[in-house]
Amino acid sequence: MSLLPGMNHLSLDQAPPLEIPAAFFLTASFAVMAVGALLIWTGAAAFQSNWQPLVLGLTHLGTLGFLTMVMMGALYQMSPVVAGAPIPFIRVAHLVQVLLCMGVARLALDLSGLWTGFTFGSFVLIALAVLLFLATVGFAVSKTSTQGETVAGMRLALFSLLLMMLLGLIMAPGFFDGLFPGARGFWVQIHLSTALLGWVGGLITAVSWQVIPMFYLTAPIDPFRKKVVMGLTAVGVILPLSVLLLSILFREPTNPGTSSGWDPTHAAALGALPAVLGVWLLHPVLILHNFHQRRRKRLDASLFFWQAGLCIAPVTVICAGIAYFSHDPRWVLLFGWLAIWGWAGMIVHGMLSRILPFLVWFHRFAPYIGRIPVPAMRGMLPDAWTKLGLGCHLASLLLGTIAIVTLDPWIARITGLLLLATGINLLHWMVHLLRQRPDLSALDR
Amino acid sequence: MNSTEYLPLLMLDVRPLIEQGHDPLEEILQALDRLSSDGLLLLITPFRPGPLITLLEQRGYRLRETELGQDHWQVEILTAATPEIADYRNLPTPEPLERVLTQVATLPPNGAFLARVPRVPTLLFPLLKERQLDWATLEITDGSAFIFIKRAGNTA
């Protein structure tokens, strides 16, 4: 036991079994493959307009099927270890994963025109998955006594997830009967800023404070700067929602161009600016500077993912700015493409290549160090496979950008092929890692 | 743990005492009295404490001083029985954990191991507990930490 008081709280029993985060991570790779397959099948049709059901299907495969799936799996692991918040009813995680998986698959099929039936069912499945997740992980993280910017960021991300889900659920019937609760653009904009900046951005920034000094040997990030990024993100999530509430309370028209004193769409966009500044400008500058000054400059493929994702973040801001003022739909598509598969996608892909080897090593091999021969974590995942994933992902990002600009169907299909390869590579090395087990027969020798 | 027990890791910052014009020698000696026979006292001073180093070396302690900044020195005071400090600060996660676990696997009863790691290794604690090892940690202002690990002696 610890010779110091207060050092005995962390127990392996509190961490979830490896199978729980691993199941989420494995499923996420199928979403990447599905996006690739849909792009191969549809070609540039997916890039014609941001209002097409197909684009919405592809977007939600990326945001829910890939990003949210990985982020939920990571939170199951992080909450007890980082936030000291053991998850109650941990086996419910399997139900969350199945519901989310079914909901996203159904939504993608519905919106791609590959399935017809009771389409609202997909939203119900997704909402149930999110509610069950929040009832367990959200409850644990909100109740923990652990303080700090990482826990605060996790709370903000979980709060944003709830809001994002509620907004999506309110908007959902509009996709089938055309009756949105207000102007579609206004609601989508708030749903999007809550999802990308609050949920994805909140968690990426929160996790970065913890994992970047840990995995890449950088100096700890200044607490004041962390608070500034966190504060800006929180303000940028709350202000657009306040605008939405005010517009409902005062029944303001939410169609741009309708003059009645103030335009809620512009107000909501302005309200999101602090989060844009925090997540897509300040955070990348802080982390890239931190990387530059790291103590031991060991080359690592996962680091390139972080660097690429962070460098893309300011480019998404430029695209978002132009998209806001331009009537050319390609700018909105470009913004979405870069934000989902560039900024967030690169970071999440890179983190997977760091976190999963660590989890497999920690859960399966670390207990036997000194008792039987145990491989080093660095040797468990060949660097070449991570580099192959990086190459495919970067190439798909670049070609996807060209496809959106040129609307060339063959470039769109090659983009799909590269994304398919990215997903297959991801699945391949995850399965390779998960098949590794210690040779326990050596214990008897 | 109660106050009569000896501690393996202690830190004493004497800068406020010196700033108030007090001689901190008595506090330092009291801290050394509370230190376990194989422990480490980390002393923070505003200058290199030359006379103190001479005095403690004469008493059999091993000392290692580092200038951390202006008016900021760190002196590691080790007893004759304190193990050498393994420095794992320049290793990324989970290499410090790997190294520590490999080292403590061969610790004899009453044997101790002391390492400096990049941060407080919370993930290591359950693995040490599982191996029935005692441990203590001391976090430093730069975020790094000392970890002291000991295998209990044979009680049979």
PDB file of N, CA and C in Angstrom, chain A residues 301-343:
ATOM      1  N   ALA A 301       4.984   8.565 -35.467  1.00  0.00           N
ATOM      2  CA  ALA A 301       3.938   8.790 -36.484  1.00  0.00           C
ATOM      3  C   ALA A 301       2.696   9.437 -35.884  1.00  0.00           C
ATOM      4  N   SER A 302       2.357   9.063 -34.631  1.00  0.00           N
ATOM      5  CA  SER A 302       1.139   9.635 -34.032  1.00  0.00           C
ATOM      6  C   SER A 302       1.290  11.151 -33.831  1.00  0.00           C
ATOM      7  N   LEU A 303       2.525  11.585 -33.650  1.00  0.00           N
ATOM      8  CA  LEU A 303       2.780  13.032 -33.499  1.00  0.00           C
ATOM      9  C   LEU A 303       2.443  13.774 -34.796  1.00  0.00           C
ATOM     10  N   PHE A 304       2.733  13.147 -35.935  1.00  0.00           N
ATOM     11  CA  PHE A 304       2.416  13.780 -37.230  1.00  0.00           C
ATOM     12  C   PHE A 304       0.905  13.968 -37.382  1.00  0.00           C
ATOM     13  N   PHE A 305       0.132  13.002 -36.880  1.00  0.00           N
ATOM     14  CA  PHE A 305      -1.331  13.136 -36.929  1.00  0.00           C
ATOM     15  C   PHE A 305      -1.762  14.387 -36.162  1.00  0.00           C
ATOM     16  N   TRP A 306      -1.218  14.528 -34.952  1.00  0.00           N
ATOM     17  CA  TRP A 306      -1.549  15.703 -34.133  1.00  0.00           C
ATOM     18  C   TRP A 306      -1.154  16.986 -34.862  1.00  0.00           C
ATOM     19  N   GLN A 307       0.079  16.999 -35.387  1.00  0.00           N
ATOM     20  CA  GLN A 307       0.569  18.217 -36.048  1.00  0.00           C
ATOM     21  C   GLN A 307      -0.279  18.557 -37.270  1.00  0.00           C
ATOM     22  N   ALA A 308      -0.621  17.521 -38.061  1.00  0.00           N
ATOM     23  CA  ALA A 308      -1.440  17.767 -39.260  1.00  0.00           C
ATOM     24  C   ALA A 308      -2.810  18.293 -38.862  1.00  0.00           C
ATOM     25  N   GLY A 309      -3.444  17.640 -37.891  1.00  0.00           N
ATOM     26  CA  GLY A 309      -4.778  18.056 -37.432  1.00  0.00           C
ATOM     27  C   GLY A 309      -4.780  19.484 -36.922  1.00  0.00           C
ATOM     28  N   LEU A 310      -3.771  19.809 -36.130  1.00  0.00           N
ATOM     29  CA  LEU A 310      -3.701  21.158 -35.549  1.00  0.00           C
ATOM     30  C   LEU A 310      -3.418  22.218 -36.615  1.00  0.00           C
ATOM     31  N   CYS A 311      -2.627  21.866 -37.631  1.00  0.00           N
ATOM     32  CA  CYS A 311      -2.338  22.833 -38.714  1.00  0.00           C
ATOM     33  C   CYS A 311      -3.596  23.058 -39.573  1.00  0.00           C
ATOM     34  N   ILE A 312      -4.447  22.028 -39.678  1.00  0.00           N
ATOM     35  CA  ILE A 312      -5.662  22.156 -40.493  1.00  0.00           C
ATOM     36  C   ILE A 312      -6.707  23.029 -39.770  1.00  0.00           C
ATOM     37  N   ALA A 313      -6.660  23.041 -38.434  1.00  0.00           N
ATOM     38  CA  ALA A 313      -7.683  23.776 -37.664  1.00  0.00           C
ATOM     39  C   ALA A 313      -7.857  25.241 -38.134  1.00  0.00           C
ATOM     40  N   PRO A 314      -6.790  26.024 -38.262  1.00  0.00           N
ATOM     41  CA  PRO A 314      -6.997  27.417 -38.719  1.00  0.00           C
ATOM     42  C   PRO A 314      -7.550  27.493 -40.150  1.00  0.00           C
ATOM     43  N   VAL A 315      -7.229  26.487 -40.980  1.00  0.00           N
ATOM     44  CA  VAL A 315      -7.748  26.479 -42.361  1.00  0.00           C
ATOM     45  C   VAL A 315      -9.278  26.303 -42.336  1.00  0.00           C
ATOM     46  N   THR A 316      -9.763  25.512 -41.383  1.00  0.00           N
ATOM     47  CA  THR A 316     -11.228  25.337 -41.275  1.00  0.00           C
ATOM     48  C   THR A 316     -11.895  26.666 -40.919  1.00  0.00           C
ATOM     49  N   VAL A 317     -11.198  27.468 -40.114  1.00  0.00           N
ATOM     50  CA  VAL A 317     -11.759  28.787 -39.733  1.00  0.00           C
ATOM     51  C   VAL A 317     -11.899  29.660 -40.982  1.00  0.00           C
ATOM     52  N   ILE A 318     -10.874  29.630 -41.831  1.00  0.00           N
ATOM     53  CA  ILE A 318     -10.921  30.434 -43.074  1.00  0.00           C
ATOM     54  C   ILE A 318     -12.098  29.955 -43.939  1.00  0.00           C
ATOM     55  N   CYS A 319     -12.217  28.638 -44.092  1.00  0.00           N
ATOM     56  CA  CYS A 319     -13.319  28.086 -44.904  1.00  0.00           C
ATOM     57  C   CYS A 319     -14.670  28.459 -44.304  1.00  0.00           C
ATOM     58  N   ALA A 320     -14.773  28.370 -42.967  1.00  0.00           N
ATOM     59  CA  ALA A 320     -16.046  28.697 -42.306  1.00  0.00           C
ATOM     60  C   ALA A 320     -16.405  30.159 -42.556  1.00  0.00           C
ATOM     61  N   GLY A 321     -15.394  31.026 -42.469  1.00  0.00           N
ATOM     62  CA  GLY A 321     -15.619  32.468 -42.688  1.00  0.00           C
ATOM     63  C   GLY A 321     -16.104  32.732 -44.108  1.00  0.00           C
ATOM     64  N   ILE A 322     -15.436  32.128 -45.088  1.00  0.00           N
ATOM     65  CA  ILE A 322     -15.834  32.347 -46.491  1.00  0.00           C
ATOM     66  C   ILE A 322     -17.225  31.737 -46.724  1.00  0.00           C
ATOM     67  N   ALA A 323     -17.439  30.524 -46.166  1.00  0.00           N
ATOM     68  CA  ALA A 323     -18.734  29.839 -46.361  1.00  0.00           C
ATOM     69  C   ALA A 323     -19.889  30.672 -45.823  1.00  0.00           C
ATOM     70  N   TYR A 324     -19.631  31.410 -44.734  1.00  0.00           N
ATOM     71  CA  TYR A 324     -20.691  32.200 -44.115  1.00  0.00           C
ATOM     72  C   TYR A 324     -21.174  33.322 -45.042  1.00  0.00           C
ATOM     73  N   PHE A 325     -20.226  33.889 -45.788  1.00  0.00           N
ATOM     74  CA  PHE A 325     -20.583  35.028 -46.637  1.00  0.00           C
ATOM     75  C   PHE A 325     -20.811  34.644 -48.101  1.00  0.00           C
ATOM     76  N   SER A 326     -20.341  33.438 -48.475  1.00  0.00           N
ATOM     77  CA  SER A 326     -20.456  33.043 -49.883  1.00  0.00           C
ATOM     78  C   SER A 326     -21.714  32.199 -50.119  1.00  0.00           C
ATOM     79  N   HIS A 327     -22.248  32.266 -51.323  1.00  0.00           N
ATOM     80  CA  HIS A 327     -23.400  31.425 -51.666  1.00  0.00           C
ATOM     81  C   HIS A 327     -22.945  30.125 -52.340  1.00  0.00           C
ATOM     82  N   ASP A 328     -21.653  29.990 -52.576  1.00  0.00           N
ATOM     83  CA  ASP A 328     -21.119  28.790 -53.215  1.00  0.00           C
ATOM     84  C   ASP A 328     -21.093  27.644 -52.191  1.00  0.00           C
ATOM     85  N   PRO A 329     -21.895  26.586 -52.412  1.00  0.00           N
ATOM     86  CA  PRO A 329     -21.982  25.515 -51.399  1.00  0.00           C
ATOM     87  C   PRO A 329     -20.674  24.766 -51.179  1.00  0.00           C
ATOM     88  N   ARG A 330     -19.738  24.909 -52.110  1.00  0.00           N
ATOM     89  CA  ARG A 330     -18.482  24.158 -51.977  1.00  0.00           C
ATOM     90  C   ARG A 330     -17.705  24.579 -50.733  1.00  0.00           C
ATOM     91  N   TRP A 331     -17.868  25.858 -50.327  1.00  0.00           N
ATOM     92  CA  TRP A 331     -17.136  26.316 -49.139  1.00  0.00           C
ATOM     93  C   TRP A 331     -17.645  25.634 -47.877  1.00  0.00           C
ATOM     94  N   VAL A 332     -18.961  25.464 -47.788  1.00  0.00           N
ATOM     95  CA  VAL A 332     -19.528  24.771 -46.610  1.00  0.00           C
ATOM     96  C   VAL A 332     -19.046  23.322 -46.590  1.00  0.00           C
ATOM     97  N   LEU A 333     -19.067  22.690 -47.775  1.00  0.00           N
ATOM     98  CA  LEU A 333     -18.628  21.302 -47.866  1.00  0.00           C
ATOM     99  C   LEU A 333     -17.147  21.169 -47.511  1.00  0.00           C
ATOM    100  N   LEU A 334     -16.373  22.124 -47.992  1.00  0.00           N
ATOM    101  CA  LEU A 334     -14.937  22.116 -47.706  1.00  0.00           C
ATOM    102  C   LEU A 334     -14.681  22.284 -46.208  1.00  0.00           C
ATOM    103  N   PHE A 335     -15.458  23.198 -45.620  1.00  0.00           N
ATOM    104  CA  PHE A 335     -15.338  23.412 -44.172  1.00  0.00           C
ATOM    105  C   PHE A 335     -15.635  22.104 -43.416  1.00  0.00           C
ATOM    106  N   GLY A 336     -16.755  21.474 -43.767  1.00  0.00           N
ATOM    107  CA  GLY A 336     -17.137  20.227 -43.088  1.00  0.00           C
ATOM    108  C   GLY A 336     -16.110  19.128 -43.302  1.00  0.00           C
ATOM    109  N   TRP A 337     -15.651  19.008 -44.538  1.00  0.00           N
ATOM    110  CA  TRP A 337     -14.661  17.984 -44.885  1.00  0.00           C
ATOM    111  C   TRP A 337     -13.386  18.157 -44.056  1.00  0.00           C
ATOM    112  N   LEU A 338     -12.888  19.396 -43.995  1.00  0.00           N
ATOM    113  CA  LEU A 338     -11.637  19.662 -43.273  1.00  0.00           C
ATOM    114  C   LEU A 338     -11.820  19.555 -41.761  1.00  0.00           C
ATOM    115  N   ALA A 339     -12.973  20.006 -41.273  1.00  0.00           N
ATOM    116  CA  ALA A 339     -13.189  19.951 -39.816  1.00  0.00           C
ATOM    117  C   ALA A 339     -13.329  18.496 -39.350  1.00  0.00           C
ATOM    118  N   ILE A 340     -14.082  17.690 -40.111  1.00  0.00           N
ATOM    119  CA  ILE A 340     -14.348  16.311 -39.657  1.00  0.00           C
ATOM    120  C   ILE A 340     -13.173  15.380 -39.951  1.00  0.00           C
ATOM    121  N   TRP A 341     -12.744  15.344 -41.214  1.00  0.00           N
ATOM    122  CA  TRP A 341     -11.679  14.378 -41.571  1.00  0.00           C
ATOM    123  C   TRP A 341     -10.286  14.971 -41.437  1.00  0.00           C
ATOM    124  N   GLY A 342     -10.189  16.314 -41.410  1.00  0.00           N
ATOM    125  CA  GLY A 342      -8.880  16.947 -41.276  1.00  0.00           C
ATOM    126  C   GLY A 342      -8.527  17.175 -39.820  1.00  0.00           C
ATOM    127  N   TRP A 343      -9.107  18.216 -39.239  1.00  0.00           N
ATOM    128  CA  TRP A 343      -8.776  18.567 -37.844  1.00  0.00           C
ATOM    129  C   TRP A 343      -9.097  17.418 -36.869  1.00  0.00           C
TER     130      TRP A 343
END
